[in-house]
Short mmCIF file of C-alpha atoms (C1' of nucleotides) in Angstrom, two decimals:
data_model
loop_
_atom_site.label_atom_id
_atom_site.label_comp_id
_atom_site.label_asym_id
_atom_site.label_seq_id
_atom_site.Cartn_x
_atom_site.Cartn_y
_atom_site.Cartn_z
CA MET R 1 21.19 -19.05 -30.42
CA ALA R 2 21.77 -21.38 -27.52
CA ARG R 3 21.11 -19.89 -24.08
CA ARG R 4 23.01 -20.46 -20.90
CA ILE R 5 21.32 -22.77 -18.39
CA VAL R 6 21.93 -20.52 -15.39
CA GLU R 7 19.82 -17.84 -17.07
CA LEU R 8 17.01 -20.25 -18.00
CA LEU R 9 16.84 -21.62 -14.49
CA ARG R 10 16.52 -18.13 -13.07
CA THR R 11 14.22 -16.39 -15.55
CA GLY R 12 13.03 -18.89 -18.15
CA GLN R 13 9.26 -18.90 -18.59
CA PRO R 14 6.87 -21.62 -19.86
CA ASP R 15 6.19 -21.69 -23.65
CA GLU R 16 9.58 -20.15 -24.47
CA SER R 17 11.35 -21.88 -27.34
CA VAL R 18 14.91 -22.54 -26.27
CA THR R 19 18.10 -24.21 -27.45
CA ILE R 20 20.69 -25.36 -24.96
CA GLN R 21 24.12 -26.90 -25.35
CA GLY R 22 26.06 -28.83 -22.75
CA TRP R 23 27.04 -32.18 -21.36
CA VAL R 24 24.78 -34.93 -20.09
CA ARG R 25 25.10 -35.51 -16.39
CA THR R 26 22.51 -38.31 -16.03
CA LYS R 27 20.04 -40.14 -18.14
CA ARG R 28 16.96 -41.87 -16.78
CA GLU R 29 15.22 -44.03 -19.33
CA GLN R 30 11.52 -44.62 -18.94
CA LYS R 31 9.09 -46.52 -21.02
CA GLY R 32 8.30 -44.32 -23.98
CA PHE R 33 10.42 -41.37 -22.90
CA SER R 34 13.60 -40.38 -21.15
CA PHE R 35 14.99 -37.69 -18.86
CA ILE R 36 18.41 -36.23 -19.27
CA GLU R 37 20.05 -33.59 -17.08
CA VAL R 38 22.21 -31.18 -19.08
CA ASN R 39 24.89 -29.00 -17.57
CA ASP R 40 26.79 -26.29 -19.37
CA GLY R 41 29.00 -25.15 -16.45
CA SER R 42 27.07 -21.97 -15.90
CA SER R 43 25.53 -23.19 -12.68
CA MET R 44 25.58 -25.98 -10.18
CA ALA R 45 22.12 -27.22 -11.22
CA GLY R 46 21.54 -28.60 -14.66
CA LEU R 47 18.43 -28.34 -16.74
CA GLN R 48 16.14 -31.37 -17.00
CA VAL R 49 15.17 -32.35 -20.54
CA VAL R 50 12.25 -34.65 -21.33
CA ILE R 51 12.63 -36.58 -24.54
CA ASN R 52 9.50 -38.25 -25.72
CA GLN R 53 9.73 -41.20 -28.15
CA ASP R 54 8.17 -39.13 -30.91
CA VAL R 55 11.32 -36.98 -31.09
CA PRO R 56 13.03 -37.78 -34.42
CA GLY R 57 15.56 -40.57 -34.13
CA TYR R 58 14.57 -41.35 -30.53
CA GLU R 59 15.85 -44.89 -30.21
CA GLU R 60 19.21 -44.19 -31.78
CA THR R 61 19.74 -40.87 -29.96
CA ILE R 62 18.91 -42.29 -26.57
CA LYS R 63 21.46 -45.02 -27.02
CA ARG R 64 24.14 -42.40 -27.62
CA LEU R 65 23.14 -40.31 -24.61
CA SER R 66 25.15 -41.30 -21.57
CA THR R 67 26.88 -39.44 -18.82
CA GLY R 68 29.46 -37.14 -20.38
CA ALA R 69 28.01 -36.95 -23.88
CA SER R 70 27.80 -33.48 -25.42
CA VAL R 71 24.42 -32.37 -26.83
CA GLU R 72 22.35 -29.60 -28.31
CA VAL R 73 18.67 -29.67 -27.36
CA SER R 74 15.95 -27.57 -28.89
CA GLY R 75 12.50 -27.49 -27.44
CA VAL R 76 10.00 -25.59 -25.33
CA LEU R 77 10.18 -24.71 -21.69
CA VAL R 78 7.34 -26.25 -19.69
CA PRO R 79 6.48 -26.31 -16.00
CA SER R 80 7.94 -29.46 -14.51
CA LEU R 81 5.49 -32.22 -13.52
CA GLY R 82 8.01 -33.69 -11.16
CA LYS R 83 9.52 -32.39 -7.98
CA GLY R 84 12.94 -30.84 -7.84
CA GLN R 85 12.83 -28.27 -10.59
CA ARG R 86 10.61 -25.37 -11.54
CA ILE R 87 10.88 -25.84 -15.29
CA GLU R 88 12.19 -28.27 -17.78
CA VAL R 89 12.69 -28.55 -21.51
CA LYS R 90 10.33 -30.65 -23.60
CA ALA R 91 12.64 -31.58 -26.48
CA ASP R 92 11.74 -31.17 -30.09
CA SER R 93 15.13 -32.25 -31.31
CA VAL R 94 18.27 -33.61 -29.77
CA ALA R 95 21.60 -33.57 -31.50
CA VAL R 96 24.66 -35.41 -30.10
CA PHE R 97 27.95 -33.73 -30.69
CA GLY R 98 30.06 -36.40 -29.14
CA GLU R 99 29.43 -39.59 -27.21
CA ALA R 100 31.17 -40.65 -24.04
CA ASP R 101 31.53 -44.39 -23.91
CA PRO R 102 30.15 -45.49 -20.56
CA GLU R 103 32.55 -48.46 -20.52
CA THR R 104 35.55 -46.14 -20.34
CA TYR R 105 34.33 -42.64 -19.28
CA PRO R 106 35.76 -42.29 -15.78
CA LEU R 107 33.12 -40.03 -14.25
CA GLN R 108 30.22 -41.97 -12.80
CA LYS R 109 26.97 -40.89 -11.29
CA LYS R 110 28.41 -41.11 -7.82
CA ARG R 111 30.78 -39.38 -5.53
CA HIS R 112 34.48 -39.58 -6.45
CA SER R 113 37.38 -38.98 -4.14
CA PHE R 114 39.41 -35.82 -4.85
CA GLU R 115 42.51 -38.00 -5.10
CA PHE R 116 40.96 -39.90 -7.99
CA LEU R 117 39.71 -36.67 -9.64
CA ARG R 118 43.26 -35.29 -9.58
CA ASP R 119 44.27 -38.20 -11.79
CA ILE R 120 41.72 -37.11 -14.36
CA GLY R 121 42.47 -33.44 -14.30
CA HIS R 122 41.14 -33.05 -17.85
CA LEU R 123 37.68 -34.23 -16.81
CA ARG R 124 37.27 -33.19 -13.17
CA SER R 125 35.98 -29.73 -13.93
CA ARG R 126 32.79 -31.45 -15.08
CA THR R 127 31.95 -32.50 -11.53
CA ASN R 128 29.67 -30.58 -9.13
CA THR R 129 32.41 -29.76 -6.65
CA LEU R 130 35.15 -28.62 -9.02
CA GLY R 131 32.60 -26.76 -11.05
CA ALA R 132 31.53 -24.84 -7.98
CA VAL R 133 35.17 -24.26 -7.00
CA PHE R 134 36.07 -22.71 -10.36
CA ARG R 135 32.99 -20.54 -10.45
CA VAL R 136 33.81 -19.21 -6.95
CA ARG R 137 37.49 -18.83 -7.98
CA ASN R 138 36.32 -16.70 -10.90
CA ALA R 139 34.08 -14.63 -8.56
CA CYS R 140 37.03 -14.08 -6.21
CA ALA R 141 39.21 -12.82 -9.05
CA THR R 142 36.47 -10.50 -10.25
CA ALA R 143 35.98 -9.15 -6.71
CA ILE R 144 39.68 -8.46 -6.41
CA HIS R 145 39.84 -6.36 -9.52
CA GLN R 146 36.58 -4.66 -8.57
CA PHE R 147 37.87 -3.75 -5.11
CA PHE R 148 41.04 -2.20 -6.34
CA GLN R 149 39.62 -0.51 -9.43
CA GLU R 150 36.88 1.13 -7.33
CA ARG R 151 39.71 2.60 -5.19
CA ASP R 152 41.73 3.84 -8.18
CA PHE R 153 44.55 1.32 -7.81
CA LEU R 154 46.51 0.64 -10.97
CA TRP R 155 46.79 -3.00 -11.97
CA VAL R 156 50.46 -3.41 -12.85
CA HIS R 157 52.03 -6.39 -14.59
CA THR R 158 55.27 -7.35 -12.92
CA PRO R 159 57.69 -9.71 -14.61
CA ILE R 160 57.59 -13.51 -14.37
CA LEU R 161 61.22 -13.81 -15.36
CA THR R 162 63.63 -12.16 -12.95
CA ALA R 163 67.30 -11.96 -12.19
CA SER R 164 66.76 -11.17 -8.49
CA ASP R 165 67.79 -14.40 -6.84
CA CYS R 166 67.80 -12.95 -3.37
CA GLU R 167 64.30 -11.89 -2.57
CA GLY R 168 64.43 -14.35 0.27
CA ALA R 169 60.94 -15.65 -0.24
CA GLY R 170 61.87 -19.20 -1.16
CA GLU R 171 63.60 -21.57 -3.57
CA MET R 172 63.45 -20.45 -7.19
CA PHE R 173 63.09 -22.28 -10.49
CA ALA R 174 65.99 -21.59 -12.78
CA VAL R 175 65.21 -20.44 -16.30
CA THR R 176 67.66 -21.02 -19.11
CA SER R 177 67.96 -21.36 -22.84
CA LEU R 178 71.24 -23.22 -22.57
CA ASN R 179 71.46 -26.72 -23.88
CA LEU R 180 71.52 -28.71 -20.72
CA LYS R 181 73.34 -31.59 -22.47
CA GLN R 182 76.22 -29.24 -23.25
CA VAL R 183 76.40 -26.49 -20.70
CA PRO R 184 79.11 -23.90 -21.32
CA MET R 185 81.54 -23.73 -18.38
CA THR R 186 83.85 -20.94 -17.14
CA GLU R 187 87.47 -21.56 -16.36
CA GLN R 188 86.48 -21.85 -12.72
CA LYS R 189 84.23 -24.82 -13.74
CA GLY R 190 81.05 -22.93 -12.98
CA VAL R 191 78.19 -22.47 -15.48
CA ASP R 192 79.07 -19.67 -17.90
CA TYR R 193 75.90 -17.66 -17.67
CA SER R 194 77.30 -15.00 -19.97
CA LYS R 195 76.37 -17.44 -22.73
CA ASP R 196 72.80 -17.74 -21.50
CA PHE R 197 69.82 -15.84 -22.84
CA PHE R 198 69.99 -12.91 -20.38
CA GLY R 199 73.74 -13.15 -19.74
CA LYS R 200 73.16 -13.84 -16.07
CA PRO R 201 71.31 -16.43 -13.90
CA THR R 202 67.58 -16.04 -14.33
CA TYR R 203 64.57 -17.40 -12.42
CA LEU R 204 60.83 -17.53 -12.22
CA THR R 205 59.62 -14.86 -9.91
CA VAL R 206 58.77 -15.62 -6.27
CA SER R 207 57.15 -12.24 -5.73
CA GLY R 208 56.34 -9.08 -7.67
CA GLN R 209 56.70 -6.92 -4.59
CA LEU R 210 59.96 -5.15 -5.39
CA GLU R 211 58.74 -4.18 -8.83
CA ALA R 212 55.33 -3.24 -7.39
CA GLU R 213 57.19 -0.81 -5.11
CA ILE R 214 58.70 0.79 -8.20
CA MET R 215 55.27 1.32 -9.68
CA ALA R 216 53.79 2.56 -6.41
CA MET R 217 56.46 5.27 -6.36
CA ALA R 218 54.88 6.56 -9.57
CA PHE R 219 51.19 5.73 -9.31
CA SER R 220 50.73 5.84 -5.48
CA ASN R 221 48.41 2.83 -5.32
CA VAL R 222 48.97 -0.27 -7.39
CA TYR R 223 48.41 -4.03 -7.28
CA THR R 224 49.68 -7.07 -8.99
CA PHE R 225 47.67 -10.21 -9.68
CA GLY R 226 49.54 -12.98 -11.41
CA PRO R 227 51.37 -16.24 -11.18
CA THR R 228 54.19 -16.84 -8.75
CA PHE R 229 56.60 -19.79 -8.51
CA ARG R 230 58.22 -21.58 -5.62
CA ALA R 231 60.57 -24.52 -6.05
CA GLU R 232 60.52 -25.83 -2.48
CA ASN R 233 60.04 -29.59 -2.23
CA SER R 234 56.97 -28.89 -0.18
CA ASN R 235 54.25 -31.51 0.10
CA THR R 236 51.25 -30.21 2.02
CA SER R 237 47.63 -29.46 1.40
CA ARG R 238 48.37 -25.73 1.20
CA HIS R 239 51.39 -25.49 -1.10
CA LEU R 240 51.78 -25.21 -4.85
CA ALA R 241 54.81 -24.74 -7.04
CA GLU R 242 52.80 -22.33 -9.19
CA PHE R 243 50.20 -20.16 -7.57
CA TRP R 244 48.57 -16.82 -8.01
CA MET R 245 49.31 -13.91 -5.77
CA VAL R 246 47.75 -10.52 -5.23
CA GLU R 247 50.13 -7.83 -4.04
CA PRO R 248 48.87 -4.32 -3.40
CA GLU R 249 51.41 -1.64 -2.69
CA MET R 250 50.45 1.81 -1.38
CA ALA R 251 52.55 4.94 -1.19
CA PHE R 252 51.89 7.30 1.69
CA CYS R 253 50.59 4.39 3.78
CA ASP R 254 51.63 2.93 7.13
CA LEU R 255 51.03 -0.47 8.67
CA GLU R 256 47.65 0.55 10.11
CA GLY R 257 46.47 1.64 6.65
CA ASP R 258 47.83 -1.67 5.28
CA MET R 259 45.80 -3.66 7.79
CA ASP R 260 42.68 -1.62 7.15
CA LEU R 261 42.97 -2.21 3.49
CA ALA R 262 43.58 -5.96 3.88
CA GLU R 263 40.57 -6.34 6.15
CA ALA R 264 38.30 -4.34 3.82
CA PHE R 265 39.67 -6.35 0.93
CA LEU R 266 38.77 -9.73 2.42
CA LYS R 267 35.38 -8.52 3.45
CA HIS R 268 34.63 -7.29 -0.04
CA ILE R 269 35.66 -10.57 -1.68
CA PHE R 270 33.53 -12.65 0.68
CA GLN R 271 30.55 -10.37 0.15
CA HIS R 272 30.91 -10.48 -3.64
CA VAL R 273 31.08 -14.29 -3.65
CA MET R 274 28.09 -14.60 -1.35
CA ASP R 275 26.15 -12.28 -3.71
CA THR R 276 27.12 -13.92 -6.97
CA CYS R 277 27.56 -17.62 -6.11
CA PRO R 278 24.98 -18.41 -3.41
CA GLU R 279 24.14 -21.85 -4.78
CA ASP R 280 27.74 -22.83 -4.96
CA MET R 281 28.46 -21.58 -1.45
CA GLU R 282 25.45 -23.49 -0.10
CA PHE R 283 26.80 -26.61 -1.84
CA PHE R 284 30.15 -26.19 -0.06
CA ASN R 285 28.40 -25.71 3.24
CA ALA R 286 26.28 -28.80 2.72
CA ARG R 287 28.87 -31.15 1.25
CA ILE R 288 32.37 -29.91 2.00
CA ASP R 289 32.54 -27.96 5.23
CA ASP R 290 29.50 -27.00 7.24
CA SER R 291 31.18 -23.88 8.64
CA VAL R 292 31.65 -22.17 5.29
CA LEU R 293 28.58 -19.95 5.43
CA ALA R 294 29.10 -19.03 9.05
CA THR R 295 32.68 -18.20 8.30
CA ALA R 296 31.67 -15.89 5.45
CA GLU R 297 29.15 -14.13 7.69
CA ASN R 298 31.77 -13.79 10.43
CA ILE R 299 34.31 -12.31 8.01
CA ILE R 300 31.85 -9.87 6.51
CA HIS R 301 30.32 -8.60 9.72
CA ASN R 302 32.98 -8.83 12.42
CA GLU R 303 36.22 -6.94 13.00
CA PHE R 304 39.33 -9.00 12.65
CA GLU R 305 41.35 -9.57 15.81
CA ARG R 306 44.52 -7.49 15.95
CA LEU R 307 47.37 -8.00 18.32
CA THR R 308 51.15 -7.68 18.43
CA TYR R 309 53.49 -10.56 18.19
CA THR R 310 54.59 -9.74 21.75
CA ASP R 311 51.01 -10.04 23.01
CA ALA R 312 50.50 -13.24 20.95
CA ILE R 313 53.51 -14.81 22.64
CA ALA R 314 52.14 -13.88 26.04
CA LEU R 315 48.74 -15.44 25.19
CA LEU R 316 50.38 -18.56 23.87
CA GLN R 317 52.46 -18.89 27.01
CA LYS R 318 49.29 -18.62 29.12
CA ALA R 319 47.37 -21.03 26.90
CA ASP R 320 45.85 -24.08 28.52
CA LYS R 321 47.45 -26.25 25.86
CA THR R 322 50.79 -27.87 25.35
CA PHE R 323 52.62 -27.10 22.14
CA GLU R 324 55.14 -29.29 20.46
CA TYR R 325 57.32 -26.33 19.62
CA PRO R 326 58.58 -23.83 22.16
CA VAL R 327 56.90 -20.45 22.65
CA GLU R 328 59.46 -17.81 23.32
CA TRP R 329 59.85 -14.18 22.27
CA GLY R 330 62.19 -14.12 19.27
CA LEU R 331 61.12 -17.47 17.79
CA ASP R 332 58.76 -17.60 14.84
CA LEU R 333 55.18 -18.77 15.36
CA GLN R 334 54.67 -22.39 14.28
CA SER R 335 51.61 -23.71 12.49
CA GLU R 336 50.24 -25.03 15.74
CA HIS R 337 50.58 -21.61 17.38
CA GLU R 338 48.90 -19.85 14.49
CA ARG R 339 46.09 -22.33 14.53
CA TYR R 340 45.55 -21.90 18.23
CA LEU R 341 45.25 -18.17 17.91
CA ALA R 342 42.93 -18.08 14.90
CA GLU R 343 40.99 -21.29 15.45
CA ASP R 344 40.73 -21.84 19.20
CA LEU R 345 41.23 -18.51 20.85
CA PHE R 346 39.69 -15.83 18.55
CA LYS R 347 37.81 -18.10 16.07
CA LYS R 348 38.25 -15.51 13.29
CA PRO R 349 40.94 -13.99 11.12
CA THR R 350 43.70 -12.73 13.36
CA ILE R 351 46.25 -10.08 12.45
CA VAL R 352 49.58 -10.44 14.25
CA THR R 353 51.87 -7.40 13.98
CA ASP R 354 55.30 -6.18 14.92
CA TYR R 355 57.44 -9.35 14.65
CA PRO R 356 61.02 -9.57 15.90
CA THR R 357 63.44 -8.00 13.47
CA GLN R 358 65.54 -11.14 13.22
CA ILE R 359 62.88 -13.36 11.81
CA LYS R 360 61.57 -11.09 9.08
CA ALA R 361 62.79 -9.76 5.75
CA PHE R 362 65.16 -6.82 5.34
CA TYR R 363 62.61 -4.59 3.54
CA MET R 364 60.29 -4.36 6.52
CA ARG R 365 60.28 -1.07 8.40
CA LEU R 366 62.34 -1.03 11.57
CA SER R 367 60.59 0.19 14.71
CA ASP R 368 62.22 2.89 16.83
CA ASP R 369 63.57 0.40 19.42
CA GLU R 370 64.84 -1.75 16.58
CA LYS R 371 63.59 -4.91 18.25
CA THR R 372 60.67 -5.35 15.88
CA VAL R 373 59.60 -4.53 12.35
CA ARG R 374 56.27 -3.26 11.12
CA ALA R 375 55.15 -6.56 9.70
CA MET R 376 51.69 -8.14 9.78
CA ASP R 377 50.40 -11.64 9.07
CA ILE R 378 46.72 -12.41 8.75
CA LEU R 379 46.04 -15.88 10.05
CA ALA R 380 42.90 -17.66 8.88
CA PRO R 381 41.36 -20.59 10.78
CA LYS R 382 42.40 -23.89 9.19
CA ILE R 383 44.45 -22.26 6.43
CA GLY R 384 47.06 -20.44 8.45
CA GLU R 385 48.82 -17.50 6.93
CA ILE R 386 46.65 -16.16 4.13
CA ILE R 387 48.16 -12.65 3.96
CA GLY R 388 51.62 -11.43 4.79
CA GLY R 389 52.49 -7.75 4.58
CA SER R 390 54.46 -4.92 6.06
CA GLN R 391 55.23 -1.28 6.04
CA ARG R 392 58.37 -0.98 3.92
CA GLU R 393 61.64 0.59 5.09
CA GLU R 394 61.73 3.93 3.29
CA ARG R 395 64.93 5.31 4.99
CA LEU R 396 67.96 4.75 2.83
CA ASP R 397 70.58 4.45 5.53
CA ILE R 398 68.58 1.96 7.56
CA LEU R 399 67.65 -0.10 4.54
CA GLU R 400 71.32 -0.33 3.43
CA ARG R 401 72.30 -1.40 6.89
CA ARG R 402 69.65 -4.06 7.05
CA ILE R 403 70.62 -5.50 3.69
CA GLN R 404 74.16 -5.80 4.90
CA GLN R 405 73.15 -7.27 8.17
CA GLN R 406 71.43 -10.07 6.38
CA GLY R 407 74.56 -10.85 4.41
CA LEU R 408 73.28 -9.41 1.18
CA ASP R 409 75.10 -7.03 -1.18
CA PRO R 410 73.46 -3.55 -1.47
CA ALA R 411 74.88 -3.31 -5.02
CA ASP R 412 72.46 -6.05 -6.09
CA TYR R 413 69.62 -3.80 -4.97
CA TRP R 414 70.81 -0.58 -6.59
CA TRP R 415 67.45 0.23 -8.17
CA TYR R 416 65.50 -0.69 -5.04
CA LEU R 417 67.72 1.60 -3.01
CA ASP R 418 67.36 4.34 -5.59
CA LEU R 419 63.63 4.47 -4.74
CA ARG R 420 64.77 5.67 -1.25
CA ARG R 421 67.30 7.99 -2.80
CA TYR R 422 64.84 9.86 -4.99
CA GLY R 423 61.50 10.95 -3.56
CA THR R 424 61.10 8.27 -0.95
CA VAL R 425 57.80 8.03 0.93
CA PRO R 426 56.37 5.83 3.62
CA HIS R 427 54.65 2.90 1.96
CA ALA R 428 53.21 -0.46 2.70
CA GLY R 429 51.68 -3.49 1.05
CA PHE R 430 50.85 -7.12 1.42
CA GLY R 431 50.66 -10.43 -0.46
CA LEU R 432 47.63 -12.67 -0.62
CA GLY R 433 47.87 -16.28 -1.66
CA PHE R 434 44.98 -16.48 -4.08
CA GLU R 435 44.46 -20.25 -3.85
CA ARG R 436 44.56 -20.10 -0.02
CA LEU R 437 41.82 -17.50 -0.27
CA VAL R 438 39.73 -19.81 -2.46
CA GLN R 439 40.42 -22.68 -0.03
CA PHE R 440 39.34 -20.55 2.90
CA MET R 441 36.23 -19.44 1.00
CA THR R 442 35.10 -22.94 -0.10
CA GLY R 443 36.35 -25.10 2.73
CA MET R 444 38.26 -27.29 0.30
CA GLY R 445 40.86 -29.22 2.23
CA ASN R 446 43.54 -29.48 -0.42
CA ILE R 447 44.90 -26.48 -2.35
CA ARG R 448 45.37 -28.73 -5.40
CA ASP R 449 41.61 -28.83 -5.75
CA VAL R 450 41.11 -25.10 -6.02
CA ILE R 451 43.36 -24.47 -9.06
CA PRO R 452 42.44 -26.02 -12.40
CA PHE R 453 45.87 -27.37 -13.17
CA PRO R 454 47.93 -27.75 -10.00
CA ARG R 455 51.74 -27.79 -10.11
CA ALA R 456 53.40 -29.55 -7.24
CA PRO R 457 56.40 -31.85 -6.82
CA LEU R 458 56.02 -34.72 -9.35
CA SER R 459 52.72 -33.29 -10.55
CA VAL R 460 52.53 -31.42 -13.84
CA GLU R 461 50.49 -33.75 -16.05
CA PHE R 462 47.69 -31.47 -17.21
"C1'" U E 1 62.99 -33.16 2.91
"C1'" C E 2 61.09 -35.62 7.64
"C1'" C E 3 57.07 -38.46 10.39
"C1'" U E 4 52.84 -41.39 9.55
"C1'" C E 5 49.07 -44.20 6.99
"C1'" A E 6 47.75 -46.40 2.51
"C1'" G E 7 48.04 -48.87 -2.67
"C1'" U E 8 43.16 -55.40 -4.16
"C1'" A E 9 37.63 -54.93 -10.22
"C1'" G E 10 36.28 -48.63 -13.79
"C1'" C E 11 35.26 -46.17 -8.48
"C1'" U E 12 34.91 -46.87 -2.90
"C1'" C E 13 36.58 -50.61 0.07
"C1'" A E 14 36.60 -55.77 2.90
"C1'" G E 15 39.93 -59.76 2.92
"C1'" U E 16 46.28 -60.51 7.94
"C1'" G E 17 49.69 -67.68 5.51
"C1'" G E 18 45.64 -72.23 2.33
"C1'" U E 19 40.07 -71.79 -4.17
"C1'" A E 20 40.30 -63.30 -4.73
"C1'" G E 21 35.04 -60.69 -2.28
"C1'" A E 22 31.07 -56.72 -1.53
"C1'" G E 23 28.70 -52.17 -2.80
"C1'" C E 24 28.54 -48.74 -6.62
"C1'" G E 25 29.41 -48.40 -12.05
"C1'" G E 26 28.99 -50.95 -16.94
"C1'" U E 27 25.87 -54.46 -19.83
"C1'" C E 28 21.00 -57.11 -20.59
"C1'" G E 29 15.97 -57.29 -18.97
"C1'" A E 30 11.60 -55.57 -16.06
"C1'" C E 31 9.02 -51.49 -14.09
"C1'" U E 32 8.09 -46.63 -13.20
"C1'" G E 33 7.15 -38.38 -14.24
"C1'" U E 34 12.14 -39.87 -13.08
"C1'" U E 35 15.88 -36.90 -10.55
"C1'" A E 36 22.38 -40.69 -6.51
"C1'" A E 37 15.42 -43.87 -9.49
"C1'" U E 38 13.96 -48.98 -8.18
"C1'" C E 39 14.03 -54.55 -8.92
"C1'" G E 40 16.41 -59.01 -11.20
"C1'" A E 41 20.40 -61.14 -13.81
"C1'" U E 42 25.22 -60.45 -15.56
"C1'" U E 43 30.18 -58.48 -16.43
"C1'" G E 44 34.53 -57.43 -14.25
"C1'" G E 45 41.40 -58.66 -11.22
"C1'" U E 46 49.43 -59.23 -13.46
"C1'" C E 47 46.14 -57.87 -5.36
"C1'" G E 48 51.50 -50.73 -7.07
"C1'" C E 49 56.70 -52.62 -8.89
"C1'" A E 50 61.13 -55.72 -7.95
"C1'" G E 51 63.39 -59.14 -4.91
"C1'" G E 52 63.16 -62.50 -0.56
"C1'" U E 53 61.04 -66.12 3.32
"C1'" U E 54 57.62 -70.43 2.78
"C1'" C E 55 55.19 -76.71 0.57
"C1'" G E 56 52.12 -72.41 -0.34
"C1'" A E 57 52.17 -64.95 -0.14
"C1'" A E 58 47.06 -59.99 -1.53
"C1'" U E 59 48.61 -61.37 3.54
"C1'" C E 60 55.30 -62.00 6.41
"C1'" C E 61 60.44 -59.40 5.25
"C1'" U E 62 63.62 -55.78 2.24
"C1'" G E 63 64.04 -52.03 -1.41
"C1'" C E 64 61.70 -48.81 -4.75
"C1'" C E 65 57.41 -46.05 -6.90
"C1'" U E 66 52.85 -43.41 -6.16
"C1'" G E 67 49.12 -41.17 -3.16
"C1'" G E 68 46.67 -39.24 1.59
"C1'" G E 69 47.33 -36.81 6.43
"C1'" G E 70 50.77 -34.04 9.43
"C1'" A E 71 55.57 -31.25 10.02
"C1'" G E 72 59.28 -28.07 8.13
"C1'" C E 73 59.45 -24.17 4.37
"C1'" C E 74 56.00 -20.71 2.83
"C1'" A E 75 51.45 -17.38 0.47
#
RNA sequence: UCCUCAGUAGCUCAGUGGUAGAGCGGUCGACUGUUAAUCGAUUGGUCGCAGGUUCGAAUCCUGCCUGGGGAGCCA
């Protein structure tokens, strides 16, 4: 049985007979023997293999071994004579599964730009950086489930296809089974959706929140973790058309409880990644962003800054800095304002609460003076908004009024309103952009490099 | 969608009106318990696409395409 390289590097002992399988990262031919470094994705470091010329088929095998080739090596672990590794494999046999023609294999033994690697999305996961990213991404996902499961939250699966076209979170992708070359029309010359699969306009979800609220009204504490879709023609280093979102929803919870959970949540994820992926995190700190480790320590050990929107506006107005966009109570915070607060002023995650009613969604709980709603955004240095949440409006009459005020039809929300009609409770929740979390964790500058197969405008190749 | 910068060898880039270059990579050789090995030789191009200006365009102009950074929108 082949063993994983990460385990051999940690605990492998001299004289053990081992078999490993993986891909050749580098080959260094010497006179009479060769070194190859084999990586199987289980760790940043590969395992060095020494192939002496007395290994059967040496000349022929060595010719076929180049960067990218897939191999199975059987041999004995020995203490390394060279510097740089504790142990290495002295090969008894080397089998090549598949060659990788060096004339055409795009990955070289040198640093590649992330732009170039995006063009070879089918091969880029074999690089050090993307390998580290996807191991950390996996650890983040594991930590998320761990955090909620330990607290008896139910993982609920909310739908990807939805007929709610008015959640207000962004542009939606239309879903149809109609033949687009021959779309049925109504007499009013609109699309006749009664002929479509669901009999009405249907979209990819922009949020599972409303459905999560349904489930929270039965199971008290729930969370979603799944893909989400936004069709905005948005071209920045922190937007994707398809991304993963985590949305906890808690019954019998107010905004303070929501913030407490969000903060504990982020601390837990950072701690778990530091515990399980130390080599990868050190790599990011050394090669990608030298503040990554300090940021993780800061998150884990320090309280997040908390302030109201009103106080934030006052601080921005006092700031010794000129902003391009105006700072005035009632206007939404711009990227530059958020960055000033989280990056310059507090230098840590900053929770801004109680935003003006006019600039937030209808489902957020109205404060007594009706000027603000119980909303909160967690702003991360460099990334911006990483979490957005709120206490939800649980009072039927106020919710109906707010839906109408925003020009929406309460009839479209009949089941959402029913939740307030039957056994309503105070409740709260938030949404976390999973890729933004991974970006924040790793220091990766572009969100397209923290998801294996990014979907963005004009980008859906792999 | 807007602003801005860029597109030249497999990769990273230099070349700003007059014979297309370097480093890395690849190939061949030498040497060496190597590890981004080293040394020597060698290979390598529709200068993003389409028009235009000019005796002459990688270089100047126009349009388009693609990508980076930023903004808006958002998580």
